[in-house]
Amino acid sequence: MVEMAGEYRVRRSVVVAYTLVGALGTGALFLITRLLISGWAKTVDASITVPAVLVPVVVWGYVGFGTMREYRLVLGEDGVRWYRPGSLVILTWADFETAERRWFAAETLRFSKGEIVSANADRVRGRASGKVVRRLRDRRLPVSYFFEDWRTSPIAAAVTR
């Protein structure tokens, strides 16, 4: 029998990839906005443009890295607890349906139902929990965040039961 209890964090390569994509997208958006404001035909003052692009990139990188590092996955005999910033998603092995390959070869496990618990009772976190339910993220577990190959992880033993 495979030992099921364990806590896992998001793989460092996933954190870096998501942080870089977000930071570069933010930088491109600010650069395009800056060029549109100054006009395409005019010269752009680099002393203003460079900080106007770099500051949001650094801020997004810091925030994105911190947010992704908060994700935790706790495996148990009865199911999975997926801790996300502001909420907890509880999934049971009995509700497992299938494994799906999604964009960029990311794999998710789909469950028939999941329970979401808001970490805080305030309005902001409540709205965040509502978004999670609307996007079906309370029933999908992105296992590729935590394991390079989930079929060789402890989750595979529980799924095949």
Short mmCIF file of C-alpha atoms in Angstrom, two decimals:
data_model
loop_
_atom_site.label_atom_id
_atom_site.label_comp_id
_atom_site.label_asym_id
_atom_site.label_seq_id
_atom_site.Cartn_x
_atom_site.Cartn_y
_atom_site.Cartn_z
CA MET A 1 0.00 0.00 0.00
CA VAL A 2 1.34 3.43 -0.93
CA GLU A 3 1.63 5.97 1.86
CA MET A 4 -0.91 8.69 1.06
CA ALA A 5 -0.36 11.34 3.68
CA GLY A 6 1.83 14.16 2.48
CA GLU A 7 2.02 17.85 1.70
CA TYR A 8 3.27 19.16 -1.62
CA ARG A 9 4.08 22.63 -2.91
CA VAL A 10 3.98 23.91 -6.47
CA ARG A 11 7.07 22.93 -8.45
CA ARG A 12 9.61 25.72 -8.75
CA SER A 13 9.64 25.51 -12.57
CA VAL A 14 5.86 26.13 -12.66
CA VAL A 15 6.16 29.11 -10.32
CA VAL A 16 8.95 30.65 -12.40
CA ALA A 17 7.10 30.05 -15.70
CA TYR A 18 3.83 31.60 -14.50
CA THR A 19 5.65 34.52 -12.90
CA LEU A 20 7.69 35.25 -16.04
CA VAL A 21 4.70 35.04 -18.38
CA GLY A 22 2.68 37.35 -16.15
CA ALA A 23 5.52 39.81 -15.69
CA LEU A 24 6.37 39.95 -19.39
CA GLY A 25 2.70 40.36 -20.31
CA THR A 26 2.36 43.18 -17.81
CA GLY A 27 5.52 44.86 -19.14
CA ALA A 28 4.29 44.58 -22.74
CA LEU A 29 0.92 46.06 -21.78
CA PHE A 30 2.54 49.02 -20.03
CA LEU A 31 4.95 49.55 -22.95
CA ILE A 32 2.13 49.56 -25.50
CA THR A 33 0.10 51.92 -23.32
CA ARG A 34 3.10 54.23 -23.00
CA LEU A 35 3.66 54.24 -26.74
CA LEU A 36 -0.01 54.94 -27.42
CA ILE A 37 -0.02 57.84 -24.97
CA SER A 38 3.11 59.41 -26.40
CA GLY A 39 2.11 58.73 -29.99
CA TRP A 40 3.75 56.39 -32.47
CA ALA A 41 5.36 59.11 -34.59
CA LYS A 42 6.98 61.00 -31.72
CA THR A 43 10.13 59.96 -29.97
CA VAL A 44 9.68 58.24 -26.63
CA ASP A 45 11.62 59.51 -23.65
CA ALA A 46 13.51 56.43 -22.39
CA SER A 47 14.10 57.96 -18.95
CA ILE A 48 10.36 57.76 -18.33
CA THR A 49 9.48 54.68 -20.37
CA VAL A 50 12.01 52.26 -18.86
CA PRO A 51 10.90 52.78 -15.23
CA ALA A 52 7.25 52.86 -16.34
CA VAL A 53 7.69 49.35 -17.77
CA LEU A 54 10.16 47.86 -15.28
CA VAL A 55 8.32 48.80 -12.09
CA PRO A 56 5.11 46.91 -13.01
CA VAL A 57 7.18 43.94 -14.19
CA VAL A 58 9.02 43.73 -10.87
CA VAL A 59 5.81 44.22 -8.87
CA TRP A 60 3.96 41.54 -10.88
CA GLY A 61 6.90 39.17 -10.51
CA TYR A 62 6.96 39.62 -6.75
CA VAL A 63 3.18 39.27 -6.34
CA GLY A 64 2.85 36.39 -8.81
CA PHE A 65 5.72 34.46 -7.25
CA GLY A 66 4.28 34.87 -3.76
CA THR A 67 0.79 33.87 -4.83
CA MET A 68 1.90 30.71 -6.63
CA ARG A 69 4.06 29.66 -3.68
CA GLU A 70 0.96 29.74 -1.41
CA TYR A 71 -0.63 26.81 -3.26
CA ARG A 72 -0.38 23.58 -1.25
CA LEU A 73 -1.68 20.10 -1.86
CA VAL A 74 -2.33 17.79 1.08
CA LEU A 75 -3.05 14.15 0.28
CA GLY A 76 -5.02 11.93 2.63
CA GLU A 77 -6.67 8.54 2.58
CA ASP A 78 -10.10 10.07 1.98
CA GLY A 79 -9.08 12.68 -0.61
CA VAL A 80 -7.21 15.86 -1.40
CA ARG A 81 -7.11 19.27 0.22
CA TRP A 82 -5.93 21.97 -2.16
CA TYR A 83 -5.02 25.19 -0.35
CA ARG A 84 -5.24 28.24 -2.59
CA PRO A 85 -4.84 31.88 -1.57
CA GLY A 86 -8.06 32.68 0.27
CA SER A 87 -9.75 29.31 -0.06
CA LEU A 88 -9.53 25.58 0.48
CA VAL A 89 -10.84 23.07 -2.06
CA ILE A 90 -11.74 19.64 -0.66
CA LEU A 91 -11.98 16.73 -3.11
CA THR A 92 -12.65 13.07 -2.29
CA TRP A 93 -11.26 10.06 -4.14
CA ALA A 94 -14.77 8.60 -4.48
CA ASP A 95 -15.73 11.60 -6.67
CA PHE A 96 -12.83 11.20 -9.13
CA GLU A 97 -13.98 11.13 -12.77
CA THR A 98 -11.08 11.41 -15.20
CA ALA A 99 -7.69 12.91 -16.02
CA GLU A 100 -7.57 15.65 -18.67
CA ARG A 101 -4.70 17.10 -20.65
CA ARG A 102 -5.17 20.84 -20.94
CA TRP A 103 -3.21 23.64 -22.58
CA PHE A 104 0.59 23.47 -22.64
CA ALA A 105 0.48 19.80 -21.59
CA ALA A 106 -0.84 20.70 -18.15
CA GLU A 107 -2.78 17.80 -16.69
CA THR A 108 -5.74 18.11 -14.38
CA LEU A 109 -7.83 15.62 -12.48
CA ARG A 110 -11.56 16.19 -12.74
CA PHE A 111 -13.91 15.32 -9.90
CA SER A 112 -17.71 15.17 -9.98
CA LYS A 113 -18.01 17.55 -7.05
CA GLY A 114 -15.86 19.50 -4.69
CA GLU A 115 -16.33 21.56 -1.60
CA ILE A 116 -14.85 25.03 -1.28
CA VAL A 117 -14.24 26.69 2.06
CA SER A 118 -13.40 30.38 2.18
CA ALA A 119 -10.42 31.19 4.39
CA ASN A 120 -11.89 34.55 5.42
CA ALA A 121 -15.49 35.60 5.70
CA ASP A 122 -14.91 39.06 4.27
CA ARG A 123 -16.43 40.25 0.99
CA VAL A 124 -13.27 40.10 -1.12
CA ARG A 125 -12.47 36.48 -0.32
CA GLY A 126 -16.12 35.53 -0.71
CA ARG A 127 -16.12 36.90 -4.25
CA ALA A 128 -12.89 35.03 -4.99
CA SER A 129 -14.50 31.79 -3.82
CA GLY A 130 -17.46 32.47 -6.10
CA LYS A 131 -15.13 32.85 -9.08
CA VAL A 132 -13.50 29.53 -8.26
CA VAL A 133 -16.89 27.78 -8.32
CA ARG A 134 -18.04 29.50 -11.53
CA ARG A 135 -14.88 28.45 -13.35
CA LEU A 136 -15.22 24.85 -12.09
CA ARG A 137 -11.93 25.15 -10.26
CA ASP A 138 -13.59 23.56 -7.27
CA ARG A 139 -13.70 20.31 -9.29
CA ARG A 140 -10.42 20.39 -11.20
CA LEU A 141 -7.06 19.72 -9.62
CA PRO A 142 -4.02 20.81 -11.66
CA VAL A 143 -1.72 17.95 -10.70
CA SER A 144 0.99 19.10 -13.10
CA TYR A 145 1.53 22.08 -10.77
CA PHE A 146 2.72 19.70 -8.07
CA PHE A 147 4.13 16.65 -9.89
CA GLU A 148 6.09 16.43 -13.12
CA ASP A 149 4.45 13.06 -13.84
CA TRP A 150 1.48 12.45 -11.57
CA ARG A 151 1.20 8.83 -12.75
CA THR A 152 4.29 8.01 -10.69
CA SER A 153 3.12 10.04 -7.69
CA PRO A 154 1.07 8.94 -4.68
CA ILE A 155 -2.04 10.30 -6.40
CA ALA A 156 -1.90 7.56 -9.03
CA ALA A 157 -2.34 4.86 -6.40
CA ALA A 158 -5.44 6.57 -4.99
CA VAL A 159 -6.98 7.22 -8.42
CA THR A 160 -6.61 3.60 -9.54
CA ARG A 161 -8.34 2.25 -6.42
#
